[in-house]
């Protein structure tokens, strides 16, 4: 049941794309294809890493974690996005909205943590290549993965619990096609200091700290690459980082843009907020498998083998 904080069921109204009719099948079909591409890309990546023994390395273990985070992030938004544009269903009960908000922010924190682990993997591979196998053992990779997923699960829990206990006294119309904490926060009545302060602290200690860690890792990686005498060796060392750098930029640029507009862009058109939120949640899960398939030689070779088998 959709029980709210009062006697009547609490229901939120989700918003599609401002200026676009809800019954836009020309929008629903590309969106469905986008989700299908995301599912195929990430599931294929997971299957390849699982079945190919040559991909049984720390780098590909972290890549499989990234694929899981991307799948979780996309599947969290898929029900409401397709419901709005395909079935014109914009209402969502409070409990469902709360669950969606929790999973979106949890998987987002997990993805950020995995990108840090991948940065550390590249740092060890380039700065300490002879110690790579001894430093990044399977035990360490498993523990790191467990810690990343536990952090993502736990960091959002206090926010979800507190929102559950707080009442909503304003309009129940949300700004996006899914439930985000920042969006729900503006509809809360009463004292919202805990949610606002904890939410900001959680973002700083997860994505803020993660981005600084990635930046420091790459500063040391660049210094190590510049110390290599051979220009060909430099290019080869840097090429191993391109896929990860693309994944970092694809994830953090829309995230930073969305955070800035939520904090300081009150006067910006609603379409700006919508497009940034959609880019933040939809673009990384679709592009990450494509980037790694194109830029990583082992994955590209594996895909070509599969295609050749399928064509014979």
Tab-separated table of C-alpha atoms in Angstrom:
chain	number	residue	atom	x	y	z
A	1	UNK	CA	0.000	0.000	0.000
A	2	UNK	CA	1.056	3.616	-0.534
A	3	UNK	CA	0.647	4.907	2.968
A	4	UNK	CA	1.990	8.388	3.516
A	5	UNK	CA	2.598	10.356	6.662
A	6	UNK	CA	-1.048	11.242	7.010
A	7	UNK	CA	-4.335	9.337	6.759
A	8	UNK	CA	-4.434	9.503	2.946
A	9	UNK	CA	-1.980	7.686	0.713
A	10	UNK	CA	0.872	9.989	-0.245
A	11	UNK	CA	1.538	10.097	-3.984
A	12	UNK	CA	4.179	12.014	-5.897
A	13	UNK	CA	3.735	13.351	-9.415
A	14	UNK	CA	6.760	12.816	-11.622
A	15	UNK	CA	7.656	15.190	-14.452
A	16	UNK	CA	8.715	14.194	-17.945
A	17	UNK	CA	10.688	16.546	-20.178
A	18	UNK	CA	9.381	20.157	-19.923
A	19	UNK	CA	7.690	21.242	-23.135
A	20	UNK	CA	7.240	17.666	-24.364
A	21	UNK	CA	3.872	15.933	-24.506
A	22	UNK	CA	3.585	12.897	-22.230
A	23	UNK	CA	2.270	10.666	-25.011
A	24	UNK	CA	5.462	11.012	-27.046
A	25	UNK	CA	6.091	7.580	-28.501
A	26	UNK	CA	8.943	9.019	-30.545
A	27	UNK	CA	10.596	9.739	-27.177
A	28	UNK	CA	9.577	6.426	-25.546
A	29	UNK	CA	10.993	4.255	-28.316
A	30	UNK	CA	14.542	5.741	-28.299
A	31	UNK	CA	14.465	5.603	-24.501
A	32	UNK	CA	13.539	1.916	-24.613
A	33	UNK	CA	16.339	1.287	-27.144
A	34	UNK	CA	18.752	3.139	-24.860
A	35	UNK	CA	17.874	0.887	-21.921
A	36	UNK	CA	18.108	-2.173	-24.162
A	37	UNK	CA	21.584	-1.093	-25.323
A	38	UNK	CA	22.601	-0.561	-21.689
A	39	UNK	CA	21.393	-4.033	-20.679
A	40	UNK	CA	23.032	-5.776	-23.638
A	41	UNK	CA	26.304	-3.880	-23.231
A	42	UNK	CA	26.752	-4.430	-19.504
A	43	UNK	CA	25.481	-8.022	-19.474
A	44	UNK	CA	27.772	-8.899	-22.418
A	45	UNK	CA	30.700	-7.312	-20.578
A	46	UNK	CA	29.910	-9.309	-17.421
A	47	UNK	CA	29.531	-12.535	-19.404
A	48	UNK	CA	32.853	-12.032	-21.215
A	49	UNK	CA	34.753	-11.314	-17.998
A	50	UNK	CA	33.125	-14.335	-16.364
A	51	UNK	CA	33.893	-16.809	-19.170
A	52	UNK	CA	37.293	-15.643	-20.462
A	53	UNK	CA	40.180	-16.721	-18.196
A	54	UNK	CA	42.524	-14.156	-19.771
A	55	UNK	CA	40.288	-11.422	-18.288
A	56	UNK	CA	40.669	-12.792	-14.755
A	57	UNK	CA	42.704	-9.807	-13.525
A	58	UNK	CA	42.055	-7.040	-10.936
A	59	UNK	CA	41.336	-4.520	-13.714
A	60	UNK	CA	38.527	-6.647	-15.131
A	61	UNK	CA	37.194	-7.527	-11.679
A	62	UNK	CA	36.740	-3.809	-11.069
A	63	UNK	CA	35.242	-3.433	-14.552
A	64	UNK	CA	32.664	-6.123	-13.723
A	65	UNK	CA	31.801	-4.171	-10.520
A	66	UNK	CA	31.354	-1.051	-12.653
A	67	UNK	CA	28.989	-2.978	-14.959
A	68	UNK	CA	26.947	-4.167	-11.937
A	69	UNK	CA	26.721	-0.589	-10.615
A	70	UNK	CA	25.650	0.658	-14.068
A	71	UNK	CA	22.976	-2.039	-14.297
A	72	UNK	CA	21.675	-1.162	-10.831
A	73	UNK	CA	21.622	2.547	-11.622
A	74	UNK	CA	19.751	2.061	-14.905
A	75	UNK	CA	17.254	-0.474	-13.574
A	76	UNK	CA	16.456	1.946	-10.724
A	77	UNK	CA	15.244	4.599	-13.173
A	78	UNK	CA	13.808	2.354	-15.909
A	79	UNK	CA	10.310	1.692	-14.403
A	80	UNK	CA	9.317	5.345	-13.949
A	81	UNK	CA	10.997	6.657	-17.121
A	82	UNK	CA	9.199	4.159	-19.356
A	83	UNK	CA	5.949	4.518	-17.391
A	84	UNK	CA	5.910	8.272	-18.020
A	85	UNK	CA	6.725	8.271	-21.738
A	86	UNK	CA	5.095	4.992	-22.768
A	87	UNK	CA	2.023	4.735	-20.537
A	88	UNK	CA	1.577	8.396	-19.450
A	89	UNK	CA	1.695	7.235	-15.826
A	90	UNK	CA	3.177	10.046	-13.719
A	91	UNK	CA	2.011	9.156	-10.206
A	92	UNK	CA	4.211	7.188	-7.816
A	93	UNK	CA	3.397	6.274	-4.240
A	94	UNK	CA	5.656	7.472	-1.429
A	95	UNK	CA	7.159	4.064	-0.567
A	96	UNK	CA	8.053	3.320	-4.198
A	97	UNK	CA	9.567	6.796	-4.580
A	98	UNK	CA	11.614	6.327	-1.400
A	99	UNK	CA	12.926	2.933	-2.578
A	100	UNK	CA	13.829	4.366	-5.973
A	101	UNK	CA	15.630	7.316	-4.368
A	102	UNK	CA	17.584	4.952	-2.119
A	103	UNK	CA	18.747	2.689	-4.950
A	104	UNK	CA	19.642	5.568	-7.294
A	105	UNK	CA	21.882	7.235	-4.707
A	106	UNK	CA	23.308	3.931	-3.438
A	107	UNK	CA	24.350	2.692	-6.883
A	108	UNK	CA	25.682	6.163	-7.708
A	109	UNK	CA	27.921	6.031	-4.597
A	110	UNK	CA	28.978	2.468	-5.531
A	111	UNK	CA	29.930	3.559	-9.058
A	112	UNK	CA	31.983	6.433	-7.662
A	113	UNK	CA	33.806	4.022	-5.325
A	114	UNK	CA	34.519	1.577	-8.170
A	115	UNK	CA	36.038	4.403	-10.242
A	116	UNK	CA	38.405	5.117	-7.327
A	117	UNK	CA	39.396	1.432	-7.160
A	118	UNK	CA	40.047	1.455	-10.912
A	119	UNK	CA	42.200	4.587	-10.535
A	120	UNK	CA	44.245	2.790	-7.859
A	121	UNK	CA	44.574	-0.200	-10.198
A	122	UNK	CA	45.987	2.055	-12.956
A	123	UNK	CA	48.287	3.796	-10.431
A	124	UNK	CA	49.802	0.476	-9.300
A	125	UNK	CA	50.049	-0.861	-12.870
A	126	UNK	CA	51.993	2.207	-14.093
A	127	UNK	CA	53.888	3.400	-11.003
A	128	UNK	CA	54.694	-0.028	-9.486
A	129	UNK	CA	54.369	-2.552	-12.344
A	130	UNK	CA	56.693	-5.137	-10.749
A	131	UNK	CA	54.605	-5.192	-7.564
A	132	UNK	CA	51.209	-5.241	-9.333
A	133	UNK	CA	50.463	-8.940	-8.696
A	134	UNK	CA	51.654	-8.839	-5.073
A	135	UNK	CA	49.772	-5.626	-4.207
A	136	UNK	CA	46.462	-6.257	-6.002
A	137	UNK	CA	45.752	-9.789	-4.823
A	138	UNK	CA	42.358	-11.432	-5.375
A	139	UNK	CA	41.743	-11.180	-1.622
A	140	UNK	CA	42.337	-7.404	-1.643
A	141	UNK	CA	40.139	-6.915	-4.719
A	142	UNK	CA	37.291	-8.887	-3.067
A	143	UNK	CA	37.598	-6.908	0.183
A	144	UNK	CA	37.738	-3.614	-1.714
A	145	UNK	CA	34.631	-4.570	-3.699
A	146	UNK	CA	32.782	-5.535	-0.507
A	147	UNK	CA	33.762	-2.255	1.176
A	148	UNK	CA	32.649	-0.208	-1.853
A	149	UNK	CA	29.229	-1.902	-1.994
A	150	UNK	CA	28.747	-1.680	1.795
A	151	UNK	CA	29.604	2.026	1.751
A	152	UNK	CA	27.064	2.652	-1.004
A	153	UNK	CA	24.374	0.691	0.841
A	154	UNK	CA	24.986	2.288	4.254
A	155	UNK	CA	25.679	5.929	3.389
A	156	UNK	CA	22.186	6.581	1.947
A	157	UNK	CA	20.271	4.640	4.625
A	158	UNK	CA	20.063	7.466	7.263
A	159	UNK	CA	18.650	9.841	4.629
A	160	UNK	CA	15.980	7.337	3.537
A	161	UNK	CA	14.996	6.586	7.159
A	162	UNK	CA	14.736	10.278	8.033
A	163	UNK	CA	12.688	11.110	4.912
A	164	UNK	CA	10.352	8.226	5.811
A	165	UNK	CA	9.671	9.839	9.214
A	166	UNK	CA	9.210	13.386	7.885
A	167	UNK	CA	5.968	14.826	6.580
A	168	UNK	CA	5.401	16.581	3.252
A	169	UNK	CA	3.360	19.762	3.359
A	170	UNK	CA	4.011	21.344	-0.035
A	171	UNK	CA	3.249	20.385	-3.617
A	172	UNK	CA	3.951	16.722	-4.380
A	173	UNK	CA	5.177	17.462	-7.902
A	174	UNK	CA	8.784	16.386	-8.460
A	175	UNK	CA	11.091	17.954	-11.055
A	176	UNK	CA	12.318	14.745	-12.716
A	177	UNK	CA	11.151	11.421	-14.133
A	178	UNK	CA	12.519	9.667	-11.032
A	179	UNK	CA	12.955	10.391	-7.329
A	180	UNK	CA	16.116	12.183	-6.203
A	181	UNK	CA	16.923	13.205	-2.623
A	182	UNK	CA	17.557	16.864	-3.539
A	183	UNK	CA	14.181	16.993	-5.279
A	184	UNK	CA	12.258	15.384	-2.406
A	185	UNK	CA	14.066	17.594	0.120
A	186	UNK	CA	12.444	20.787	-1.169
A	187	UNK	CA	8.973	19.293	-0.543
A	188	UNK	CA	9.599	18.398	3.096
A	189	UNK	CA	8.071	20.573	5.801
A	190	UNK	CA	9.387	21.104	9.309
A	191	UNK	CA	13.066	20.914	10.189
A	192	UNK	CA	15.066	19.690	7.187
A	193	UNK	CA	18.507	20.589	8.588
A	194	UNK	CA	19.481	16.958	9.236
A	195	UNK	CA	18.612	15.828	5.713
A	196	UNK	CA	20.273	18.840	4.116
A	197	UNK	CA	23.436	18.692	6.252
A	198	UNK	CA	23.795	14.908	6.146
A	199	UNK	CA	23.124	14.808	2.406
A	200	UNK	CA	25.831	17.418	1.776
A	201	UNK	CA	28.280	15.665	4.134
A	202	UNK	CA	27.608	12.269	2.487
A	203	UNK	CA	28.255	13.717	-0.985
A	204	UNK	CA	31.505	15.374	0.168
A	205	UNK	CA	32.759	12.217	1.925
A	206	UNK	CA	31.870	9.931	-0.993
A	207	UNK	CA	31.903	11.582	-4.407
A	208	UNK	CA	33.875	14.641	-3.264
A	209	UNK	CA	36.598	12.569	-1.613
A	210	UNK	CA	36.518	10.043	-4.469
A	211	UNK	CA	37.086	12.720	-7.112
A	212	UNK	CA	40.033	14.172	-5.157
A	213	UNK	CA	41.532	10.665	-4.773
A	214	UNK	CA	41.184	10.013	-8.518
A	215	UNK	CA	42.787	13.392	-9.285
A	216	UNK	CA	45.752	12.675	-6.976
A	217	UNK	CA	46.143	9.205	-8.507
A	218	UNK	CA	46.353	10.685	-11.985
A	219	UNK	CA	48.813	13.370	-10.935
A	220	UNK	CA	51.150	10.593	-9.759
A	221	UNK	CA	50.403	8.529	-12.888
A	222	UNK	CA	51.250	11.508	-15.148
A	223	UNK	CA	54.473	12.121	-13.218
A	224	UNK	CA	55.430	8.440	-13.650
A	225	UNK	CA	54.588	8.499	-17.380
A	226	UNK	CA	56.649	11.671	-17.960
A	227	UNK	CA	59.647	10.003	-16.324
A	228	UNK	CA	59.606	7.254	-18.999
A	229	UNK	CA	62.331	7.940	-21.564
A	230	UNK	CA	60.808	6.173	-24.581
A	231	UNK	CA	58.001	8.149	-26.242
A	232	UNK	CA	56.431	4.916	-27.498
A	233	UNK	CA	56.398	3.473	-23.959
A	234	UNK	CA	54.833	6.705	-22.684
A	235	UNK	CA	52.021	6.482	-25.240
A	236	UNK	CA	51.450	2.817	-24.417
A	237	UNK	CA	51.307	3.508	-20.661
A	238	UNK	CA	48.888	6.407	-21.127
A	239	UNK	CA	46.663	4.412	-23.509
A	240	UNK	CA	45.915	1.955	-20.672
A	241	UNK	CA	44.287	4.844	-18.761
A	242	UNK	CA	42.107	6.266	-21.548
A	243	UNK	CA	39.081	4.016	-20.916
A	244	UNK	CA	39.092	4.803	-17.199
A	245	UNK	CA	39.545	8.536	-17.812
A	246	UNK	CA	36.541	8.468	-20.176
A	247	UNK	CA	34.448	6.632	-17.539
A	248	UNK	CA	35.455	9.221	-14.891
A	249	UNK	CA	34.557	12.177	-17.133
A	250	UNK	CA	31.280	10.567	-18.267
A	251	UNK	CA	30.266	10.082	-14.608
A	252	UNK	CA	31.566	13.227	-12.891
A	253	UNK	CA	30.854	15.996	-15.439
A	254	UNK	CA	27.010	15.527	-15.370
A	255	UNK	CA	27.166	14.914	-11.577
A	256	UNK	CA	29.037	18.175	-10.912
A	257	UNK	CA	26.723	20.043	-13.290
A	258	UNK	CA	23.618	18.619	-11.571
A	259	UNK	CA	24.955	19.449	-8.080
A	260	UNK	CA	25.771	23.036	-9.077
A	261	UNK	CA	22.370	23.626	-10.685
A	262	UNK	CA	20.532	22.179	-7.654
A	263	UNK	CA	22.474	24.461	-5.294
A	264	UNK	CA	22.816	27.661	-7.321
A	265	UNK	CA	20.707	27.337	-10.486
A	266	UNK	CA	17.258	28.130	-9.105
A	267	UNK	CA	16.571	30.557	-11.955
A	268	UNK	CA	17.703	28.221	-14.733
A	269	UNK	CA	15.028	26.762	-17.078
A	270	UNK	CA	13.522	23.445	-15.822
A	271	UNK	CA	14.782	21.756	-19.003
A	272	UNK	CA	18.401	22.344	-17.879
A	273	UNK	CA	17.842	20.475	-14.606
A	274	UNK	CA	16.020	17.661	-16.420
A	275	UNK	CA	18.671	17.140	-19.098
A	276	UNK	CA	21.533	17.156	-16.557
A	277	UNK	CA	19.757	14.636	-14.306
A	278	UNK	CA	18.957	12.393	-17.289
A	279	UNK	CA	22.559	12.622	-18.539
A	280	UNK	CA	23.915	11.798	-15.066
A	281	UNK	CA	21.816	8.649	-14.708
A	282	UNK	CA	21.459	7.416	-18.314
A	283	UNK	CA	24.687	8.276	-20.129
A	284	UNK	CA	27.358	6.445	-18.027
A	285	UNK	CA	25.613	3.014	-18.052
A	286	UNK	CA	25.216	3.206	-21.845
A	287	UNK	CA	28.650	4.588	-22.735
A	288	UNK	CA	30.887	2.703	-20.274
A	289	UNK	CA	30.552	-0.716	-22.008
A	290	UNK	CA	31.065	0.948	-25.402
A	291	UNK	CA	34.169	2.831	-24.205
A	292	UNK	CA	35.749	-0.261	-22.657
A	293	UNK	CA	34.823	-2.426	-25.643
A	294	UNK	CA	36.417	0.026	-28.056
A	295	UNK	CA	39.501	1.119	-26.100
A	296	UNK	CA	40.444	-2.156	-24.357
A	297	UNK	CA	42.245	-4.569	-26.673
A	298	UNK	CA	41.318	-7.788	-24.822
A	299	UNK	CA	37.593	-6.948	-24.711
A	300	UNK	CA	37.591	-5.803	-28.357
A	301	UNK	CA	39.329	-9.001	-29.444
A	302	UNK	CA	36.825	-11.118	-27.496
A	303	UNK	CA	33.873	-9.312	-29.127
A	304	UNK	CA	35.361	-9.830	-32.599
A	305	UNK	CA	35.785	-13.556	-31.875
A	306	UNK	CA	32.142	-13.792	-30.787
A	307	UNK	CA	30.970	-11.923	-33.885
A	308	UNK	CA	33.022	-14.176	-36.157
A	309	UNK	CA	31.579	-17.276	-34.489
A	310	UNK	CA	28.082	-15.892	-34.853
A	311	UNK	CA	28.627	-15.218	-38.536
A	312	UNK	CA	29.861	-18.738	-39.345
